[in-house]
Tab-separated table of C-alpha atoms in Angstrom:
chain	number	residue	atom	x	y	z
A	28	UNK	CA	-53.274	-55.213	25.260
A	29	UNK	CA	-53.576	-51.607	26.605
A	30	UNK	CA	-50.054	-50.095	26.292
A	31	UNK	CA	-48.643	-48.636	29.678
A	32	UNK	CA	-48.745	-44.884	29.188
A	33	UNK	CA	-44.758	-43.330	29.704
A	34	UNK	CA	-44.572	-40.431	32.015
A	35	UNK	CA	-42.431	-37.908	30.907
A	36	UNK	CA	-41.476	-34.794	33.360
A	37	UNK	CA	-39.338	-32.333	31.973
A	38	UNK	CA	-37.129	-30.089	34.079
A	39	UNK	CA	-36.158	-26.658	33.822
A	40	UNK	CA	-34.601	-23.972	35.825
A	41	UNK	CA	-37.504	-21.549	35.000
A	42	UNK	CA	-40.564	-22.553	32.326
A	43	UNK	CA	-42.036	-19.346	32.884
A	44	UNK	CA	-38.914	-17.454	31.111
A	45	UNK	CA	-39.104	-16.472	27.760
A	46	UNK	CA	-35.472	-17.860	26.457
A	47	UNK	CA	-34.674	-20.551	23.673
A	48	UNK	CA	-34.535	-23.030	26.039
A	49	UNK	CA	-37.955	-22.672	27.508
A	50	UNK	CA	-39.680	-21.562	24.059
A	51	UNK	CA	-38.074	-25.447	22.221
A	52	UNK	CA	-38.670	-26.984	25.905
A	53	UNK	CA	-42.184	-25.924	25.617
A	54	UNK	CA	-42.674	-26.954	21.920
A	55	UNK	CA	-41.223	-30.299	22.435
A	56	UNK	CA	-43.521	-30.696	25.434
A	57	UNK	CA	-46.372	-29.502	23.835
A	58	UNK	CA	-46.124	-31.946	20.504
A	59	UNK	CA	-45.390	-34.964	22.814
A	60	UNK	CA	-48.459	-34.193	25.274
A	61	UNK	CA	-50.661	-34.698	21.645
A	62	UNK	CA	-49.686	-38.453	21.839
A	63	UNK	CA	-51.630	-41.254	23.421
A	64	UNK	CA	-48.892	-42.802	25.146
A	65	UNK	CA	-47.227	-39.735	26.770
A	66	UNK	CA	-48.202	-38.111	30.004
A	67	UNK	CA	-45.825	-35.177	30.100
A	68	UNK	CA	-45.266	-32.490	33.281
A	69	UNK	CA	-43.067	-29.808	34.204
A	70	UNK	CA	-40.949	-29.699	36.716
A	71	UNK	CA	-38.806	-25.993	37.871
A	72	UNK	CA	-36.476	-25.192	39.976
A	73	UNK	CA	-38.933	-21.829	40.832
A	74	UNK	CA	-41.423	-20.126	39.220
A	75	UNK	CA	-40.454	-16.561	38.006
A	76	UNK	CA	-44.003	-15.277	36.561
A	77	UNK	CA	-47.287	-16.656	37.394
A	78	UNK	CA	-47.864	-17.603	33.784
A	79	UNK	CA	-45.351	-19.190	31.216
A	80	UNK	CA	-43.799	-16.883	28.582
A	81	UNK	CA	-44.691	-19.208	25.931
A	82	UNK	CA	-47.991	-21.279	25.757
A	83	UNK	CA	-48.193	-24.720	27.540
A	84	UNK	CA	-51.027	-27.130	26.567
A	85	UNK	CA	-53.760	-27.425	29.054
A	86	UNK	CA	-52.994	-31.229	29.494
A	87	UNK	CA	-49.473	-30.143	30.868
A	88	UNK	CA	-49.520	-29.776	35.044
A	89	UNK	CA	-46.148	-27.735	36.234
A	90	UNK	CA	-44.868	-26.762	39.576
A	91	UNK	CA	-41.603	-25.527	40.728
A	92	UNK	CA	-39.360	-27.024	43.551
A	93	UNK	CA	-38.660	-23.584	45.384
A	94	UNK	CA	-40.318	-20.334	45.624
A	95	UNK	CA	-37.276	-18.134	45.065
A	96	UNK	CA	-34.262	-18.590	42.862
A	97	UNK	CA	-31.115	-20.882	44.597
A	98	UNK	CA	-27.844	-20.350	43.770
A	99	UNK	CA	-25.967	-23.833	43.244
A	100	UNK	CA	-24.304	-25.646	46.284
A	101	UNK	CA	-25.349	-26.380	49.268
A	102	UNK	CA	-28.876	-24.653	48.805
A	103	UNK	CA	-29.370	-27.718	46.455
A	104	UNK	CA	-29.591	-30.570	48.863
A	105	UNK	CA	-33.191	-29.631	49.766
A	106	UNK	CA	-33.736	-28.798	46.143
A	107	UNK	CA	-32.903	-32.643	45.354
A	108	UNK	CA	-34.968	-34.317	48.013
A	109	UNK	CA	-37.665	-32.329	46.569
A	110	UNK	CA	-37.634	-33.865	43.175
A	111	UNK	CA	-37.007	-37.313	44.268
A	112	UNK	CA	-40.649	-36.838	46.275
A	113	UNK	CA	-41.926	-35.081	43.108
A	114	UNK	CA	-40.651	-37.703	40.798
A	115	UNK	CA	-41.654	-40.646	43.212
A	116	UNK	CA	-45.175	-39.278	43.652
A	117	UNK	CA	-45.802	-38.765	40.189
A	118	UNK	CA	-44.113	-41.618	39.144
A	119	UNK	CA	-42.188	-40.472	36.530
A	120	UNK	CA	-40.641	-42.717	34.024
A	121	UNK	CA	-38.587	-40.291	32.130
A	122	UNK	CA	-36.778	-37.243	33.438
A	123	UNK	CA	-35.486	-34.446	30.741
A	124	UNK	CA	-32.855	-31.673	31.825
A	125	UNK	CA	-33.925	-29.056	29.513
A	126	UNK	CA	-30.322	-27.345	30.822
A	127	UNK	CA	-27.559	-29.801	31.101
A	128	UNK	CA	-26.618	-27.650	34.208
A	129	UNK	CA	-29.723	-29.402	36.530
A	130	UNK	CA	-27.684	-32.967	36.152
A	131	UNK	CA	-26.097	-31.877	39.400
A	132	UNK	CA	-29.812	-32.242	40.877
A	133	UNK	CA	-30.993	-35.018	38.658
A	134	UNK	CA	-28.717	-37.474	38.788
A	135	UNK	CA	-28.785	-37.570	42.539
A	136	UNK	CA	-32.249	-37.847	42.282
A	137	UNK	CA	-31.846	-40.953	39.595
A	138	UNK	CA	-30.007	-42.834	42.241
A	139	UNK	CA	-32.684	-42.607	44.357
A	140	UNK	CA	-35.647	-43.282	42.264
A	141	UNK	CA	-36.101	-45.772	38.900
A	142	UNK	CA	-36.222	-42.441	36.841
A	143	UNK	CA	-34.586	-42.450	32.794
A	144	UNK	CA	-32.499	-39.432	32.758
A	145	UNK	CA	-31.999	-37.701	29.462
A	146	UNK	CA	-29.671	-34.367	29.574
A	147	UNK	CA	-30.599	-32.406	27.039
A	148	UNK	CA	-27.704	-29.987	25.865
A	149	UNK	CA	-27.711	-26.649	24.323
A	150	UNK	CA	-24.803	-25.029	23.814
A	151	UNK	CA	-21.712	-26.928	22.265
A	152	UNK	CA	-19.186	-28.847	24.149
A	153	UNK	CA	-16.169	-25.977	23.742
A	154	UNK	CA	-18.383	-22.930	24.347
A	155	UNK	CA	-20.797	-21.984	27.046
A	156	UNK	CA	-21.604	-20.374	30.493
A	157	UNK	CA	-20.483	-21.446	33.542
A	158	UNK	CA	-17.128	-23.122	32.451
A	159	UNK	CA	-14.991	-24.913	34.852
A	160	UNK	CA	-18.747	-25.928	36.676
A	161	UNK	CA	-20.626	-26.740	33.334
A	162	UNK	CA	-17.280	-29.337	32.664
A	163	UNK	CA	-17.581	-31.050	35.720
A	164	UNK	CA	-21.236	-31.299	35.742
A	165	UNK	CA	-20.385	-32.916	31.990
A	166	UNK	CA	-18.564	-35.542	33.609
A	167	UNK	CA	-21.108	-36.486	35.695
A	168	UNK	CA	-23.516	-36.489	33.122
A	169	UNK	CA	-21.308	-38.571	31.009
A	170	UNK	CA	-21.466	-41.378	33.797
A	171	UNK	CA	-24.687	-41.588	35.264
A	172	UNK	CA	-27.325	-39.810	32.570
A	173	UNK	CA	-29.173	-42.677	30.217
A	174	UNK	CA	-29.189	-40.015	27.132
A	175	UNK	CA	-27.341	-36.957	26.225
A	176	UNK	CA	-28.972	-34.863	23.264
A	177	UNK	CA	-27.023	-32.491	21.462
A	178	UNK	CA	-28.637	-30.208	18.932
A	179	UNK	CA	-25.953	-30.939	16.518
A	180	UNK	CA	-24.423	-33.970	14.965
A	181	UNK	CA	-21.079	-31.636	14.865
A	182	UNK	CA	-21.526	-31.321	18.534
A	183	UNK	CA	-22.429	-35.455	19.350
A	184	UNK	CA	-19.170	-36.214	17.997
A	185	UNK	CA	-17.117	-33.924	20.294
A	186	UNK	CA	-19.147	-35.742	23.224
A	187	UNK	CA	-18.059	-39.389	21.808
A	188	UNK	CA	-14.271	-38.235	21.003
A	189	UNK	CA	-13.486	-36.111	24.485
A	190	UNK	CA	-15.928	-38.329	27.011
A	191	UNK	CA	-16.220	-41.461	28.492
A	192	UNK	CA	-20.161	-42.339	27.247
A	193	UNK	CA	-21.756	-44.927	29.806
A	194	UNK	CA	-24.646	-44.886	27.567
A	195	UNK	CA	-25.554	-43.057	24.412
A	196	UNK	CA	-25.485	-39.448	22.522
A	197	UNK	CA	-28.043	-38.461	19.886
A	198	UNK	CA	-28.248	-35.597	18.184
A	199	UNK	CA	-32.124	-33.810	17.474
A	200	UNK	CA	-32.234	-30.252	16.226
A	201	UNK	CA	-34.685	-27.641	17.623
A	202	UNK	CA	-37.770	-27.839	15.834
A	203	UNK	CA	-38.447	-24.132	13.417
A	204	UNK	CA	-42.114	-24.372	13.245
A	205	UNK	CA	-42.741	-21.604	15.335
A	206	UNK	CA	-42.041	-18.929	12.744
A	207	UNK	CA	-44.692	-18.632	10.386
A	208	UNK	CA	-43.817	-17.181	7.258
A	209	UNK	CA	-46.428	-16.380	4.361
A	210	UNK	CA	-47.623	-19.510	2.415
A	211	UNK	CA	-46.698	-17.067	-0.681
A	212	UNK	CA	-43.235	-16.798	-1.837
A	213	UNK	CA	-42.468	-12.835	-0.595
A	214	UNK	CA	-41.296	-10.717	-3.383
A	215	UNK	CA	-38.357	-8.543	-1.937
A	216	UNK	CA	-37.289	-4.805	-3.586
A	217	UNK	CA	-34.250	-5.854	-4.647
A	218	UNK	CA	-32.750	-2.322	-5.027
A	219	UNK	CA	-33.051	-1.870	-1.155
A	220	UNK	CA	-30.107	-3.253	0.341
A	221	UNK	CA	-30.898	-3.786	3.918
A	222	UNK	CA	-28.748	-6.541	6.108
A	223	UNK	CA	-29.726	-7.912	9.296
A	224	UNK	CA	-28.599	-9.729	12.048
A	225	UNK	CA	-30.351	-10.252	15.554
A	226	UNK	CA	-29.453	-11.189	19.124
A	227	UNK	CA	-28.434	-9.831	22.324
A	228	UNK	CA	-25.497	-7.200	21.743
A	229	UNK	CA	-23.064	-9.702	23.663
A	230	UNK	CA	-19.618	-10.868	23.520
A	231	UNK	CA	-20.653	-14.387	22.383
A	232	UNK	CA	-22.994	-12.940	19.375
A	233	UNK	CA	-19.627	-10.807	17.841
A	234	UNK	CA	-21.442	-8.146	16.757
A	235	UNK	CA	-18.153	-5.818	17.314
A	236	UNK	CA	-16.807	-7.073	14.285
A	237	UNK	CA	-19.697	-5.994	12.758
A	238	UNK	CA	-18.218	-2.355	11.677
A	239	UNK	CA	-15.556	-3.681	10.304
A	240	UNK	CA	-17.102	-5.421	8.039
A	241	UNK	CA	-19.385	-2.928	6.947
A	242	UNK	CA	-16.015	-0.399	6.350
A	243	UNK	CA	-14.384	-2.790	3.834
A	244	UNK	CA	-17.666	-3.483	2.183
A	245	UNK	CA	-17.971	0.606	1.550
A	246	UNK	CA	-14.269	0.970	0.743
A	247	UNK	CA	-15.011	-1.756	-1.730
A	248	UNK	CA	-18.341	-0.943	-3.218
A	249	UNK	CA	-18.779	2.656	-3.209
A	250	UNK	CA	-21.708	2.131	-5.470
A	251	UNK	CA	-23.239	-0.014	-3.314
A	252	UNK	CA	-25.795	1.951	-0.756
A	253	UNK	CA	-26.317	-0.716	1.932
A	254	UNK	CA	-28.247	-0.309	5.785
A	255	UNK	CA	-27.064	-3.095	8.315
A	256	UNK	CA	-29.365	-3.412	11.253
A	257	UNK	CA	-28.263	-5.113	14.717
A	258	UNK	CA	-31.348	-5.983	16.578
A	259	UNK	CA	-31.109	-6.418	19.894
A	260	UNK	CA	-30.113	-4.802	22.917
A	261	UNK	CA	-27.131	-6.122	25.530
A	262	UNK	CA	-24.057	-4.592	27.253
A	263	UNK	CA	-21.643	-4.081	24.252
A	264	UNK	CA	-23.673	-0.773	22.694
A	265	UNK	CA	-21.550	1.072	24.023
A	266	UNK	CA	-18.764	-1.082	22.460
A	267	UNK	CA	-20.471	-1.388	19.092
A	268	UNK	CA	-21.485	2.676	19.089
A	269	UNK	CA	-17.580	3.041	19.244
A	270	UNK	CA	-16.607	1.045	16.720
A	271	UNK	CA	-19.540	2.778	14.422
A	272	UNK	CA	-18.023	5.927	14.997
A	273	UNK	CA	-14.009	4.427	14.576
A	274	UNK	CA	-14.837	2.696	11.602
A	275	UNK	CA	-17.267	5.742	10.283
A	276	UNK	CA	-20.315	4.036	8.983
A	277	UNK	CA	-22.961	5.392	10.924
A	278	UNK	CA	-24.923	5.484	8.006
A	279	UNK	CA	-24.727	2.012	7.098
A	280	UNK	CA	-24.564	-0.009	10.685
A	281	UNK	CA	-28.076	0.780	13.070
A	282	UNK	CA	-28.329	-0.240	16.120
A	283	UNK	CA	-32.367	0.162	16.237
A	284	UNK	CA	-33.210	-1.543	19.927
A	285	UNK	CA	-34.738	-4.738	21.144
A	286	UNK	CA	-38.175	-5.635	18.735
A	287	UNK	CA	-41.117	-7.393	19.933
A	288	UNK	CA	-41.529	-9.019	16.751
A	289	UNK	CA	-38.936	-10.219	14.311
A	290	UNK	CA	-41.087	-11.231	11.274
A	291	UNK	CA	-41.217	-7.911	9.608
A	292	UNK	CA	-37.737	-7.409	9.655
A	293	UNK	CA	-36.866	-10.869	7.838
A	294	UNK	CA	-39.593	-9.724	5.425
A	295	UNK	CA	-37.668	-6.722	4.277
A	296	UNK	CA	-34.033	-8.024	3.886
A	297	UNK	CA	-32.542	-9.294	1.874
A	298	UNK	CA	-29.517	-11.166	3.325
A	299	UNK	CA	-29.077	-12.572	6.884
A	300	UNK	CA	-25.903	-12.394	8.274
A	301	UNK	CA	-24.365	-14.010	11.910
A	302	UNK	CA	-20.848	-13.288	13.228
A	303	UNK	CA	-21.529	-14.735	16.239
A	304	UNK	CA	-18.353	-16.535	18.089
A	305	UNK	CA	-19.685	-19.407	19.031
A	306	UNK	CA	-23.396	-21.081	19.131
A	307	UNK	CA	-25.052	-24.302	19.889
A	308	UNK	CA	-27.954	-24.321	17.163
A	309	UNK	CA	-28.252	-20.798	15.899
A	310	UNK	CA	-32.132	-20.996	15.591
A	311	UNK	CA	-31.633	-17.285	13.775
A	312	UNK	CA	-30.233	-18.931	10.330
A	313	UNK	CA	-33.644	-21.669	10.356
A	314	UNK	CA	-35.279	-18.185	11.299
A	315	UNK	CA	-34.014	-16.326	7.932
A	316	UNK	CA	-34.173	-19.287	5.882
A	317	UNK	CA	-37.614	-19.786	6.849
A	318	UNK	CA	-37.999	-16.449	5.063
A	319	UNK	CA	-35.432	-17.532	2.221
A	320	UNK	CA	-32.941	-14.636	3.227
A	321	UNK	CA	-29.705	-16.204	2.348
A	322	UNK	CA	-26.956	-16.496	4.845
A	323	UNK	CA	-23.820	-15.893	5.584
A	324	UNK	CA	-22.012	-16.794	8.835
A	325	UNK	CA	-18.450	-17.704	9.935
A	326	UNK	CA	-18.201	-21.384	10.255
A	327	UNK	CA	-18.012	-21.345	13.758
A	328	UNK	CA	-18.460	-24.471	16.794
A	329	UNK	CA	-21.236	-25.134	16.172
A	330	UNK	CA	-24.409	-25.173	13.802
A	331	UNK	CA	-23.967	-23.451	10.710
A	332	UNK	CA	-22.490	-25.807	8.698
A	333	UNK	CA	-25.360	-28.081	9.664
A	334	UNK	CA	-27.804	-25.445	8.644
A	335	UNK	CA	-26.061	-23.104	5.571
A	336	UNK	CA	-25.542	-25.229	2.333
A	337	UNK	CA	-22.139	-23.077	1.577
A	338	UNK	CA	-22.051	-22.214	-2.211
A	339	UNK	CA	-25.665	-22.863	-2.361
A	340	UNK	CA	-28.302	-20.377	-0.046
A	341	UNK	CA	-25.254	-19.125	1.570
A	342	UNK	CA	-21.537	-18.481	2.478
A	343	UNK	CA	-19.472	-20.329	5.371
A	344	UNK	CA	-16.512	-17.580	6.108
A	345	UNK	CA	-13.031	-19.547	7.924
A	346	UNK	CA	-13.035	-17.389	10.849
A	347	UNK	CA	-9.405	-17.367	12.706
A	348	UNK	CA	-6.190	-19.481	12.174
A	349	UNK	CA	-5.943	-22.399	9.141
A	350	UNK	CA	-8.417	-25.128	10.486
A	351	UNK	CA	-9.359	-23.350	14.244
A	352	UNK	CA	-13.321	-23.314	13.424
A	353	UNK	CA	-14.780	-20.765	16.060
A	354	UNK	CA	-12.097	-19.156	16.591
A	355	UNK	CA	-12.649	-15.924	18.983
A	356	UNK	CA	-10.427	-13.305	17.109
A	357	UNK	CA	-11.632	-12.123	13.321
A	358	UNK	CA	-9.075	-11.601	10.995
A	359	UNK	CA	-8.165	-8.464	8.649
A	360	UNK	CA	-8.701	-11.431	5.699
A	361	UNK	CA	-11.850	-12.810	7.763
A	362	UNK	CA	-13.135	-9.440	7.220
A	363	UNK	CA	-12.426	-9.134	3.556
A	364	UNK	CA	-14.249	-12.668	2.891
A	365	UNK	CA	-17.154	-11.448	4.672
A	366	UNK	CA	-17.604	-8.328	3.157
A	367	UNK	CA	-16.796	-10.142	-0.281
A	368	UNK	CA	-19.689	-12.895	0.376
A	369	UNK	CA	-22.358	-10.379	1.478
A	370	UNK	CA	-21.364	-7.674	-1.047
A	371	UNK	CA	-22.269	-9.993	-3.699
A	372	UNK	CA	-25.457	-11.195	-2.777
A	373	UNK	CA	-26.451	-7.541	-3.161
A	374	UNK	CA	-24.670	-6.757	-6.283
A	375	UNK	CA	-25.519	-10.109	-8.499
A	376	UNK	CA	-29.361	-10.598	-8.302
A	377	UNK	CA	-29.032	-14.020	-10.663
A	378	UNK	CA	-26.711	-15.444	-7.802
A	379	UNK	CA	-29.082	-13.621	-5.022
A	380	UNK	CA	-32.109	-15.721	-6.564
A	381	UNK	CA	-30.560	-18.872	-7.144
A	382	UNK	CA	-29.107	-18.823	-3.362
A	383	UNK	CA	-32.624	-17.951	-2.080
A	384	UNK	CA	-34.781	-20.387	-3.721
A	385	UNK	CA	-32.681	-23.202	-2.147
A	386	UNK	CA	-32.668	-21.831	1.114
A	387	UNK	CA	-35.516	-24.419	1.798
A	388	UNK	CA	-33.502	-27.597	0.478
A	389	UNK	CA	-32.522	-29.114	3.275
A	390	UNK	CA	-35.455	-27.256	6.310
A	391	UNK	CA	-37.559	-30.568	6.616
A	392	UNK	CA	-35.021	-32.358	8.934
A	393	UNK	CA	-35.574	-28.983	11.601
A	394	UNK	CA	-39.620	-29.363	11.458
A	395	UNK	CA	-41.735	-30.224	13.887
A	396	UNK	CA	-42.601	-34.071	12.166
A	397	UNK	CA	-38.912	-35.115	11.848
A	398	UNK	CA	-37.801	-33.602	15.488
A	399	UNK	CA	-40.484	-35.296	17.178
A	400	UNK	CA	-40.253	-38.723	15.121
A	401	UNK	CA	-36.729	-38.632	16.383
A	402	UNK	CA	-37.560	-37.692	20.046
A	403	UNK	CA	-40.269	-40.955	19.755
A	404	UNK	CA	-37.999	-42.786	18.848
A	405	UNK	CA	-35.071	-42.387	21.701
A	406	UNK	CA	-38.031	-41.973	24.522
A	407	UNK	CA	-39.165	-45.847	22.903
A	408	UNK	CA	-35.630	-47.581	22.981
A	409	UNK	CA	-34.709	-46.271	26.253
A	410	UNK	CA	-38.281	-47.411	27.832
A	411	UNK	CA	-37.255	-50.802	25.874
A	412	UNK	CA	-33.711	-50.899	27.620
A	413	UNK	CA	-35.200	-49.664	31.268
A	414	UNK	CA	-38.776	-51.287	31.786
């Protein structure tokens, strides 16, 4: 018996942007297009560049629902009879919201058609944009959405203790195999002490607390001649420029720009190190341990603790008061830890070694084969429950 092939239409806001969102949307996509038994389409809300930041196999039609950008509310209601006709026409069986956010458009359109919905999350339930609107939208998705997928198991359980589930929540990581790191184990100089952290120089990243950081390491470890790099660009330089100067280590913290490509830069450091406030799956640490840069990162909502094995390829740092992981203020003791953790990483190359040949431990569960094994699995059981 011929098996009845499950169309899959996954919805974004814009595919042709070059964010996380759209780059794991697009790999997901992409791996589940391979199999037999999945047709799989996009679906956006408009189109923002004539061709798709990241790669989208042949196989895979898109289109986009509106030529310009909407802002939510009533400029919607069009938007939703749109993808009802799109979803009726090419009768989807599954729908995935690649941005929790489009449920407001989705499940309307779910009402109106036999469509699976799966909201797939990205942030963490405490932290993200769009607060008061996001929460509401939450609720709604809580009701009426067949799946929610969280990218953390941290974060599935703050859905099932704080919501009223009609249905289920799984967690599935973001798959890493995009980076490509050398088949042959690098060997790093050891004596340069270079440091590095990337993302957008933004509130949310905490890269203010950065000098700080760097200060009590120097006061310290005179000996220790270290370079810190921030990679990124965003509209706290100023902020961070200040803070250089306030803290004086403009010879240890750079600010060197946006980069086009990341690769070399895990190549030549030797510790990773994210101070970020809050995340959903901080695809940075998979990044760096994909080059076996230790890591160290405040235990924050939510991710690393999923991802660092503390004591092991890297350090956890409490960040805030006794118990409040992810908490938004850094304190003077927060500080010290940090500095401590990443100060001897560079100072103890035994320890150094041992943390960064196990920094690939516990990687298979974010590759490609277990992340899509895991989305087969929930697309199967919720055909199984619908049709």
């Amino acid at each position: 018996m011929v098996m009845k092939q499950i169309k899959i239409t996954f919805f974004s806001g814009d595919i042709t942007r070059s964010g996380g969102t759209e780059r794991v949307g697009t790999l997901i996509a992409n791996a589940l297009s391979q199999e037999e038994m999945y047709q799989v389409s996009f679906v956006s809300l408009t189109h923002g560049s004539s061709e798709p930041a990241y790669e989208i196999a042949p196989e895979i039609s898109r289109t986009c629902l509106s030529k310009k950008w909407i802002r939510p509310g009533v400029g919607y209601l069009p938007l939703i009879v749109r993808l009802i006709c799109y979803l009726k026409k090419n009768q989807t069986d599954i729908l995935i919201d690649i941005d929790g956010v489009l449920d407001v458009l989705s499940v309307p359109a779910k009402w109106m058609t036999r469509v699976v919905l799966i909201s797939w999350e990205h942030f963490n339930f405490y932290k993200g944009p769009d607060g008061a609107y996001r929460k509401w939208i939450r609720k709604l998705t809580a009701r009426y959405a067949d799946a929610i997928v969280t990218l953390t198991e941290q974060d599935r359980h703050f859905y099932e203790e704080n919501m009223t589930i009609r249905h289920r929540v799984q967690s599935i990581p973001n798959p890493i195999d995009y980076m490509k790191p050398p088949e042959q184990f690098l060997q790093r100089d050891y004596r340069k002490k270079r440091i590095l952290s990337v993302g957008r120089l933004s509130e949310q990243k905490g890269f203010l607390r950065v000098p700080q950081i760097a200060a009590k390491m120097k006061e310290k470890h005179p000996e220790l001649n270290f370079q810190w790099l921030i990679v990124g660009e965003g509209e706290q330089r100023a902020q961070i420029e200040e803070q250089i100067q306030y803290f004086q280590v403009e010879n240890e913290v750079l600010l060197p720009g946006y980069a086009t490509e990341v690769e070399p830069l895990y190549e030549k450091a030797l510790v990773y190190v994210m101070t970020s406030v809050y995340e959903g799956l901080p695809m940075v640490l998979l990044e760096a341990k994909m080059y076996r840069l230790p890591c160290v990162s405040f235990d924050i909502l939510t991710g690393p603790s999923e991802i660092i094995q503390n004591g092991l390829d890297g350090y956890l740092i409490r960040c805030g008061r006794e118990g409040d992981a992810g908490a938004d203020q850094m304190t003077d003791a927060d500080a010290d830890q940090m500095a401590d953790a990443i100060a001897g990483l560079l100072t103890d190359q035994e320890q150094y070694s041992f943390f960064s040949a196990h920094t690939q431990d516990n990687m298979d569960s974010f590759r490609m084969d277990a992340v899509i094994k895991r989305w087969k699995r929930l697309l199967e059981e919720l055909c199984g429950e619908k049709m």
